[in-house]
């Protein structure tokens, strides 16, 4: 597993670089083909490569889901080289989530009969899965379980609930003018953006767990010119679908405040919440199996970040997330994996798959 993970980490795969993602996909396919014994299906959507292995001749019953793209730019290995020291493995993307991909392959390969398992490894999760969303939903629909190999939460906790995520860009068009000679002839995009930012920030509801956060902001060209254009990104996180709909309706209804200004709302990636109800039975199974395997205690936690598990839960499929590596530092300089936890967590994933398949056969 360590040898496979080293190869995968050393094949850099920043999400925005289609060539790098395609190059990484070839190595992921090679690893999967060797361990699973069947060739990968390469599914290219909008120039981006996703990989699928459907095992056996029967209907899919368990979806094992991961991604091989990372947030790390090309060249990160020079400053964050792969290495293992004192039981800690480091390298760009090792925790989020190349270790999970390797674990998934080895877990499925250990099964006496993996018929009914689909392994799906996508290449755009860090972008919000714009090209793989339909593929993920389609593969999850009708399955008894989706097991998501995203990295574990702190202390190795499984992720039993995730907030829904929506992203927007607010674009404003005004009119330029000289800021000193005749500012009154302009329509100030910065001022209009300020009105819009205050309006969207007011949509948050802390009691309901709803956050509406303006993030990246830009406007104007020079310090002595009334800004003609500006834009602001907005990040929305919700626990309930009704809150996601409420905020979406309100943001799309935004109108200009300044006379003559124009406001355009550009919706971005959107993922529904992964509620506790979607993971409840699978989590209870994981706790029991962990005890039987001598791994434990298995704990669970609700988190604010989204993943492709939101999509599988949105498709109505029971979903358990955070089954991947134990470690920390996702997207950060201290990204790392605890080596000793790799085999036991892989055994847990294999046991979850096997029991789910058996349960379906008995049904």
Tab-separated table of C-alpha atoms in Angstrom:
chain	number	residue	atom	x	y	z
A	1	UNK	CA	0.000	0.000	0.000
A	2	UNK	CA	2.835	2.392	0.815
A	3	UNK	CA	4.504	1.723	-2.522
A	4	UNK	CA	1.232	2.353	-4.368
A	5	UNK	CA	0.614	5.513	-2.382
A	6	UNK	CA	4.104	6.828	-3.077
A	7	UNK	CA	3.586	6.412	-6.810
A	8	UNK	CA	0.217	8.140	-6.657
A	9	UNK	CA	1.388	11.078	-4.528
A	10	UNK	CA	4.375	11.597	-6.805
A	11	UNK	CA	2.056	11.876	-9.820
A	12	UNK	CA	0.816	15.425	-9.193
A	13	UNK	CA	-2.802	16.127	-10.160
A	14	UNK	CA	-4.044	19.684	-9.555
A	15	UNK	CA	-7.730	19.847	-10.398
A	16	UNK	CA	-7.460	22.809	-12.768
A	17	UNK	CA	-4.778	21.198	-14.959
A	18	UNK	CA	-6.544	18.836	-17.371
A	19	UNK	CA	-3.260	17.389	-18.627
A	20	UNK	CA	-2.044	16.614	-15.138
A	21	UNK	CA	-5.383	15.052	-14.192
A	22	UNK	CA	-5.298	12.881	-17.323
A	23	UNK	CA	-1.718	11.831	-16.553
A	24	UNK	CA	-2.707	10.957	-12.982
A	25	UNK	CA	-5.734	9.021	-14.228
A	26	UNK	CA	-3.458	6.721	-16.231
A	27	UNK	CA	-1.561	5.761	-13.080
A	28	UNK	CA	-4.783	5.327	-11.083
A	29	UNK	CA	-6.084	3.079	-13.865
A	30	UNK	CA	-2.885	1.040	-13.781
A	31	UNK	CA	-3.141	0.558	-10.007
A	32	UNK	CA	-6.821	-0.321	-10.151
A	33	UNK	CA	-6.450	-2.706	-13.065
A	34	UNK	CA	-3.670	-4.581	-11.275
A	35	UNK	CA	-5.527	-4.916	-7.986
A	36	UNK	CA	-9.085	-5.406	-9.245
A	37	UNK	CA	-8.228	-7.661	-12.160
A	38	UNK	CA	-10.420	-5.850	-14.688
A	39	UNK	CA	-9.659	-2.838	-16.893
A	40	UNK	CA	-10.942	0.595	-15.972
A	41	UNK	CA	-13.549	2.379	-17.998
A	42	UNK	CA	-12.240	5.843	-18.851
A	43	UNK	CA	-15.084	8.331	-18.814
A	44	UNK	CA	-14.043	11.701	-20.215
A	45	UNK	CA	-16.438	14.577	-19.536
A	46	UNK	CA	-15.534	18.104	-20.631
A	47	UNK	CA	-11.958	16.968	-21.147
A	48	UNK	CA	-11.637	15.526	-17.640
A	49	UNK	CA	-10.915	11.845	-16.983
A	50	UNK	CA	-12.933	9.784	-14.487
A	51	UNK	CA	-12.418	6.062	-13.900
A	52	UNK	CA	-14.935	3.305	-13.207
A	53	UNK	CA	-14.649	-0.394	-12.434
A	54	UNK	CA	-17.881	-2.434	-12.364
A	55	UNK	CA	-17.204	-5.845	-10.870
A	56	UNK	CA	-19.272	-8.935	-11.616
A	57	UNK	CA	-22.223	-9.381	-13.936
A	58	UNK	CA	-25.045	-8.525	-11.557
A	59	UNK	CA	-26.500	-5.150	-10.648
A	60	UNK	CA	-24.327	-2.673	-8.715
A	61	UNK	CA	-25.002	-2.848	-4.969
A	62	UNK	CA	-22.114	-0.997	-3.323
A	63	UNK	CA	-20.422	2.140	-4.648
A	64	UNK	CA	-16.854	2.773	-3.438
A	65	UNK	CA	-16.148	6.408	-4.216
A	66	UNK	CA	-12.989	8.522	-4.310
A	67	UNK	CA	-11.151	11.209	-6.285
A	68	UNK	CA	-7.578	11.561	-7.508
A	69	UNK	CA	-7.412	15.329	-8.088
A	70	UNK	CA	-5.864	17.590	-5.446
A	71	UNK	CA	-5.613	21.290	-4.583
A	72	UNK	CA	-1.808	21.226	-4.845
A	73	UNK	CA	-0.236	22.974	-7.895
A	74	UNK	CA	2.394	21.351	-10.072
A	75	UNK	CA	5.806	21.578	-8.448
A	76	UNK	CA	4.531	21.080	-4.897
A	77	UNK	CA	6.664	17.976	-4.533
A	78	UNK	CA	9.748	20.208	-4.538
A	79	UNK	CA	8.623	21.920	-1.333
A	80	UNK	CA	6.540	19.072	0.117
A	81	UNK	CA	8.317	15.864	-0.934
A	82	UNK	CA	6.882	12.431	-0.323
A	83	UNK	CA	8.339	10.772	2.749
A	84	UNK	CA	7.669	8.534	5.730
A	85	UNK	CA	9.243	9.324	9.082
A	86	UNK	CA	8.324	8.085	12.559
A	87	UNK	CA	5.148	6.463	11.237
A	88	UNK	CA	3.894	9.647	9.520
A	89	UNK	CA	3.558	9.822	5.748
A	90	UNK	CA	3.689	13.209	4.028
A	91	UNK	CA	3.243	14.551	0.524
A	92	UNK	CA	0.824	16.742	-1.429
A	93	UNK	CA	-2.620	15.154	-1.569
A	94	UNK	CA	-1.659	12.144	0.559
A	95	UNK	CA	-4.448	12.740	3.090
A	96	UNK	CA	-6.982	14.315	0.743
A	97	UNK	CA	-7.329	11.803	-0.671
A	98	UNK	CA	-4.848	9.633	-2.487
A	99	UNK	CA	-4.477	7.354	0.521
A	100	UNK	CA	-8.235	6.758	0.353
A	101	UNK	CA	-7.981	5.738	-3.302
A	102	UNK	CA	-5.254	3.193	-2.506
A	103	UNK	CA	-7.241	1.910	0.478
A	104	UNK	CA	-10.320	1.430	-1.684
A	105	UNK	CA	-8.461	-0.640	-4.253
A	106	UNK	CA	-6.852	-2.852	-1.613
A	107	UNK	CA	-10.107	-3.292	0.318
A	108	UNK	CA	-12.027	-4.455	-2.750
A	109	UNK	CA	-9.125	-6.636	-3.901
A	110	UNK	CA	-9.193	-8.466	-0.554
A	111	UNK	CA	-12.800	-9.635	-1.027
A	112	UNK	CA	-13.329	-13.263	-2.059
A	113	UNK	CA	-16.079	-12.144	-4.438
A	114	UNK	CA	-16.441	-8.417	-5.207
A	115	UNK	CA	-19.395	-8.944	-7.561
A	116	UNK	CA	-21.800	-6.066	-7.197
A	117	UNK	CA	-19.119	-3.500	-6.294
A	118	UNK	CA	-18.513	-0.394	-8.386
A	119	UNK	CA	-15.331	1.592	-7.785
A	120	UNK	CA	-15.505	5.154	-9.070
A	121	UNK	CA	-12.521	7.541	-8.924
A	122	UNK	CA	-13.227	11.014	-10.256
A	123	UNK	CA	-10.965	13.882	-11.273
A	124	UNK	CA	-12.738	17.085	-10.254
A	125	UNK	CA	-14.004	16.741	-6.674
A	126	UNK	CA	-11.921	19.660	-5.430
A	127	UNK	CA	-13.715	21.894	-7.955
A	128	UNK	CA	-17.155	20.815	-6.729
A	129	UNK	CA	-17.504	17.891	-9.190
A	130	UNK	CA	-18.949	19.929	-12.085
A	131	UNK	CA	-18.244	17.269	-14.730
A	132	UNK	CA	-18.686	14.159	-12.552
A	133	UNK	CA	-21.837	15.084	-10.608
A	134	UNK	CA	-24.257	13.294	-12.951
A	135	UNK	CA	-21.966	10.267	-13.160
A	136	UNK	CA	-21.776	10.030	-9.366
A	137	UNK	CA	-25.534	10.339	-8.927
A	138	UNK	CA	-26.181	7.761	-11.648
A	139	UNK	CA	-23.723	5.266	-10.155
A	140	UNK	CA	-25.136	5.723	-6.647
A	141	UNK	CA	-28.799	5.395	-7.630
A	142	UNK	CA	-30.131	1.973	-6.680
A	143	UNK	CA	-27.104	0.973	-4.586
A	144	UNK	CA	-27.534	-0.228	-1.022
A	145	UNK	CA	-24.546	1.822	0.126
A	146	UNK	CA	-22.090	4.478	-0.979
A	147	UNK	CA	-18.796	4.284	0.909
A	148	UNK	CA	-16.829	7.512	0.503
A	149	UNK	CA	-13.068	7.305	0.986
A	150	UNK	CA	-12.511	10.933	1.912
A	151	UNK	CA	-10.078	11.401	4.787
A	152	UNK	CA	-11.331	10.869	8.313
A	153	UNK	CA	-12.131	13.720	10.679
A	154	UNK	CA	-9.982	14.508	13.718
A	155	UNK	CA	-9.043	11.428	15.679
A	156	UNK	CA	-10.149	9.129	12.858
A	157	UNK	CA	-13.862	9.893	13.238
A	158	UNK	CA	-16.149	8.928	10.388
A	159	UNK	CA	-18.168	11.718	8.793
A	160	UNK	CA	-21.816	10.974	9.460
A	161	UNK	CA	-23.269	14.270	8.239
A	162	UNK	CA	-22.140	17.107	6.009
A	163	UNK	CA	-23.608	20.504	5.351
A	164	UNK	CA	-24.973	21.271	1.923
A	165	UNK	CA	-22.820	23.649	-0.117
A	166	UNK	CA	-23.753	26.335	-2.642
A	167	UNK	CA	-21.447	28.840	-4.296
A	168	UNK	CA	-22.308	32.026	-6.161
A	169	UNK	CA	-20.609	34.929	-7.880
A	170	UNK	CA	-22.225	38.350	-7.704
A	171	UNK	CA	-21.164	40.442	-10.691
A	172	UNK	CA	-21.814	44.190	-10.771
A	173	UNK	CA	-21.608	46.559	-13.732
A	174	UNK	CA	-21.490	50.306	-13.175
A	175	UNK	CA	-19.910	53.164	-15.126
A	176	UNK	CA	-16.376	54.529	-14.947
A	177	UNK	CA	-15.590	58.176	-14.338
A	178	UNK	CA	-12.687	60.262	-13.043
A	179	UNK	CA	-12.759	59.974	-9.265
A	180	UNK	CA	-11.465	63.515	-8.756
A	181	UNK	CA	-12.935	65.546	-11.608
A	182	UNK	CA	-16.451	64.154	-11.987
A	183	UNK	CA	-17.196	61.162	-9.766
A	184	UNK	CA	-20.908	61.997	-9.943
A	185	UNK	CA	-20.928	60.864	-13.576
A	186	UNK	CA	-19.910	57.366	-12.576
A	187	UNK	CA	-21.843	54.431	-11.168
A	188	UNK	CA	-19.632	52.992	-8.464
A	189	UNK	CA	-19.420	49.194	-8.695
A	190	UNK	CA	-17.633	49.003	-5.329
A	191	UNK	CA	-20.465	50.795	-3.563
A	192	UNK	CA	-23.043	48.595	-5.298
A	193	UNK	CA	-21.096	45.503	-4.266
A	194	UNK	CA	-21.047	46.749	-0.684
A	195	UNK	CA	-24.858	46.912	-0.696
A	196	UNK	CA	-25.078	43.398	-2.166
A	197	UNK	CA	-22.528	41.954	0.284
A	198	UNK	CA	-24.453	43.284	3.267
A	199	UNK	CA	-27.666	41.858	1.820
A	200	UNK	CA	-26.286	38.340	1.334
A	201	UNK	CA	-24.489	38.297	4.692
A	202	UNK	CA	-27.832	39.041	6.361
A	203	UNK	CA	-29.217	35.770	4.961
A	204	UNK	CA	-27.169	33.709	7.432
A	205	UNK	CA	-29.039	31.960	10.235
A	206	UNK	CA	-26.625	30.749	12.933
A	207	UNK	CA	-29.404	29.048	14.890
A	208	UNK	CA	-30.208	26.898	11.851
A	209	UNK	CA	-26.534	26.255	11.098
A	210	UNK	CA	-26.716	28.341	7.922
A	211	UNK	CA	-23.634	30.355	6.987
A	212	UNK	CA	-23.536	32.813	4.074
A	213	UNK	CA	-19.986	34.075	3.675
A	214	UNK	CA	-18.729	36.617	1.121
A	215	UNK	CA	-15.214	35.545	0.168
A	216	UNK	CA	-13.145	36.652	-2.856
A	217	UNK	CA	-13.777	40.310	-3.770
A	218	UNK	CA	-12.542	42.545	-6.549
A	219	UNK	CA	-13.505	45.824	-8.224
A	220	UNK	CA	-12.012	48.689	-10.192
A	221	UNK	CA	-8.860	49.348	-12.168
A	222	UNK	CA	-6.972	52.374	-10.807
A	223	UNK	CA	-7.035	54.400	-7.628
A	224	UNK	CA	-8.428	57.522	-9.324
A	225	UNK	CA	-11.227	55.892	-11.327
A	226	UNK	CA	-14.797	55.182	-10.266
A	227	UNK	CA	-14.994	51.375	-10.588
A	228	UNK	CA	-17.089	50.200	-13.520
A	229	UNK	CA	-17.053	46.497	-12.702
A	230	UNK	CA	-16.738	44.280	-9.671
A	231	UNK	CA	-17.475	40.806	-8.406
A	232	UNK	CA	-17.721	38.890	-5.154
A	233	UNK	CA	-17.835	35.156	-4.444
A	234	UNK	CA	-20.286	33.857	-1.840
A	235	UNK	CA	-20.026	30.541	0.021
A	236	UNK	CA	-23.216	29.062	1.533
A	237	UNK	CA	-23.388	26.097	3.966
A	238	UNK	CA	-26.644	24.632	5.266
A	239	UNK	CA	-27.857	21.668	7.311
A	240	UNK	CA	-31.291	21.355	5.696
A	241	UNK	CA	-32.478	21.382	2.059
A	242	UNK	CA	-35.155	23.961	2.927
A	243	UNK	CA	-32.434	26.392	4.026
A	244	UNK	CA	-30.525	25.818	0.810
A	245	UNK	CA	-33.659	26.681	-1.173
A	246	UNK	CA	-34.411	29.740	0.971
A	247	UNK	CA	-30.961	31.239	0.501
A	248	UNK	CA	-30.891	30.372	-3.193
A	249	UNK	CA	-34.217	32.130	-3.804
A	250	UNK	CA	-33.057	35.218	-1.908
A	251	UNK	CA	-29.704	35.484	-3.667
A	252	UNK	CA	-31.251	35.070	-7.113
A	253	UNK	CA	-33.734	37.827	-6.221
A	254	UNK	CA	-31.020	40.428	-5.541
A	255	UNK	CA	-31.580	43.720	-7.389
A	256	UNK	CA	-29.355	46.799	-7.866
A	257	UNK	CA	-29.479	49.549	-5.254
A	258	UNK	CA	-27.711	52.346	-7.176
A	259	UNK	CA	-29.591	53.866	-10.139
A	260	UNK	CA	-28.145	52.542	-13.388
A	261	UNK	CA	-26.172	49.683	-11.834
A	262	UNK	CA	-26.614	46.121	-13.048
A	263	UNK	CA	-26.319	42.969	-10.948
A	264	UNK	CA	-25.840	39.448	-12.301
A	265	UNK	CA	-25.956	36.309	-10.150
A	266	UNK	CA	-23.875	33.394	-11.421
A	267	UNK	CA	-24.605	30.166	-9.522
A	268	UNK	CA	-21.732	27.743	-9.035
A	269	UNK	CA	-21.373	24.199	-7.676
A	270	UNK	CA	-24.171	23.026	-5.406
A	271	UNK	CA	-24.332	19.959	-3.189
A	272	UNK	CA	-27.299	18.956	-1.037
A	273	UNK	CA	-26.791	18.186	2.664
A	274	UNK	CA	-25.718	14.721	3.766
A	275	UNK	CA	-28.084	14.232	6.734
A	276	UNK	CA	-27.483	11.933	9.693
A	277	UNK	CA	-30.386	9.800	8.509
A	278	UNK	CA	-28.414	8.850	5.382
A	279	UNK	CA	-25.518	7.412	7.389
A	280	UNK	CA	-27.244	6.082	10.510
A	281	UNK	CA	-27.454	2.377	9.624
A	282	UNK	CA	-24.053	2.214	7.942
A	283	UNK	CA	-22.401	3.991	10.865
A	284	UNK	CA	-23.931	1.523	13.345
A	285	UNK	CA	-22.606	-1.297	11.171
A	286	UNK	CA	-19.139	0.283	11.104
A	287	UNK	CA	-19.108	0.619	14.893
A	288	UNK	CA	-20.009	-3.063	15.322
A	289	UNK	CA	-17.555	-4.281	12.689
A	290	UNK	CA	-14.823	-2.094	14.133
A	291	UNK	CA	-15.330	-3.766	17.486
A	292	UNK	CA	-15.157	-7.198	15.910
A	293	UNK	CA	-11.930	-6.256	14.121
A	294	UNK	CA	-10.396	-4.843	17.281
A	295	UNK	CA	-10.451	-1.320	15.850
A	296	UNK	CA	-11.955	1.281	17.999
A	297	UNK	CA	-13.760	2.915	19.295
A	298	UNK	CA	-15.286	4.021	15.985
A	299	UNK	CA	-16.702	7.522	16.365
A	300	UNK	CA	-18.681	9.816	14.082
A	301	UNK	CA	-18.983	13.564	13.625
A	302	UNK	CA	-20.951	16.067	11.547
A	303	UNK	CA	-18.752	18.430	9.496
A	304	UNK	CA	-19.266	21.620	7.531
A	305	UNK	CA	-17.264	20.718	4.441
A	306	UNK	CA	-18.883	19.073	1.447
A	307	UNK	CA	-17.826	16.041	-0.602
A	308	UNK	CA	-19.200	13.725	-3.242
A	309	UNK	CA	-20.967	11.965	-0.369
A	310	UNK	CA	-23.436	14.839	-0.464
A	311	UNK	CA	-24.299	13.825	-4.020
A	312	UNK	CA	-24.781	10.142	-3.235
A	313	UNK	CA	-26.980	10.995	-0.247
A	314	UNK	CA	-28.900	13.407	-2.466
A	315	UNK	CA	-29.542	10.495	-4.825
A	316	UNK	CA	-31.242	8.657	-1.942
A	317	UNK	CA	-28.398	6.220	-1.320
A	318	UNK	CA	-27.316	5.361	2.259
A	319	UNK	CA	-23.898	7.003	2.562
A	320	UNK	CA	-20.999	6.817	4.996
A	321	UNK	CA	-18.121	9.270	4.546
A	322	UNK	CA	-14.662	9.747	6.022
A	323	UNK	CA	-13.652	6.114	5.599
A	324	UNK	CA	-10.236	7.040	4.221
A	325	UNK	CA	-6.944	7.881	5.851
A	326	UNK	CA	-6.414	8.909	9.456
A	327	UNK	CA	-4.199	11.962	9.711
A	328	UNK	CA	-4.684	15.667	9.185
A	329	UNK	CA	-3.656	18.885	7.467
A	330	UNK	CA	-5.835	18.605	4.367
A	331	UNK	CA	-4.890	21.350	1.882
A	332	UNK	CA	-2.211	22.607	4.305
A	333	UNK	CA	1.552	22.443	4.716
A	334	UNK	CA	1.276	19.782	7.428
A	335	UNK	CA	-0.851	17.350	5.387
A	336	UNK	CA	-0.064	13.879	6.652
A	337	UNK	CA	-1.265	10.274	7.064
A	338	UNK	CA	-0.835	7.983	10.079
A	339	UNK	CA	0.717	4.873	8.546
A	340	UNK	CA	-0.320	2.440	11.294
A	341	UNK	CA	-4.006	3.195	10.670
A	342	UNK	CA	-3.923	2.324	6.955
A	343	UNK	CA	-4.308	-1.486	7.231
A	344	UNK	CA	-6.979	-1.408	9.944
A	345	UNK	CA	-9.079	1.207	8.157
A	346	UNK	CA	-8.740	-0.746	4.920
A	347	UNK	CA	-9.958	-3.836	6.762
A	348	UNK	CA	-12.960	-1.865	8.021
A	349	UNK	CA	-13.860	-0.751	4.490
A	350	UNK	CA	-13.561	-4.330	3.247
A	351	UNK	CA	-15.787	-5.601	6.072
A	352	UNK	CA	-18.410	-2.941	5.350
A	353	UNK	CA	-18.483	-3.881	1.668
A	354	UNK	CA	-18.649	-7.612	2.374
A	355	UNK	CA	-21.467	-7.371	4.918
A	356	UNK	CA	-23.486	-5.013	2.721
A	357	UNK	CA	-23.190	-7.439	-0.174
A	358	UNK	CA	-24.235	-10.348	2.066
A	359	UNK	CA	-27.200	-8.409	3.386
A	360	UNK	CA	-28.358	-7.721	-0.145
A	361	UNK	CA	-28.045	-11.387	-1.099
A	362	UNK	CA	-30.124	-12.417	1.931
A	363	UNK	CA	-32.759	-9.853	1.003
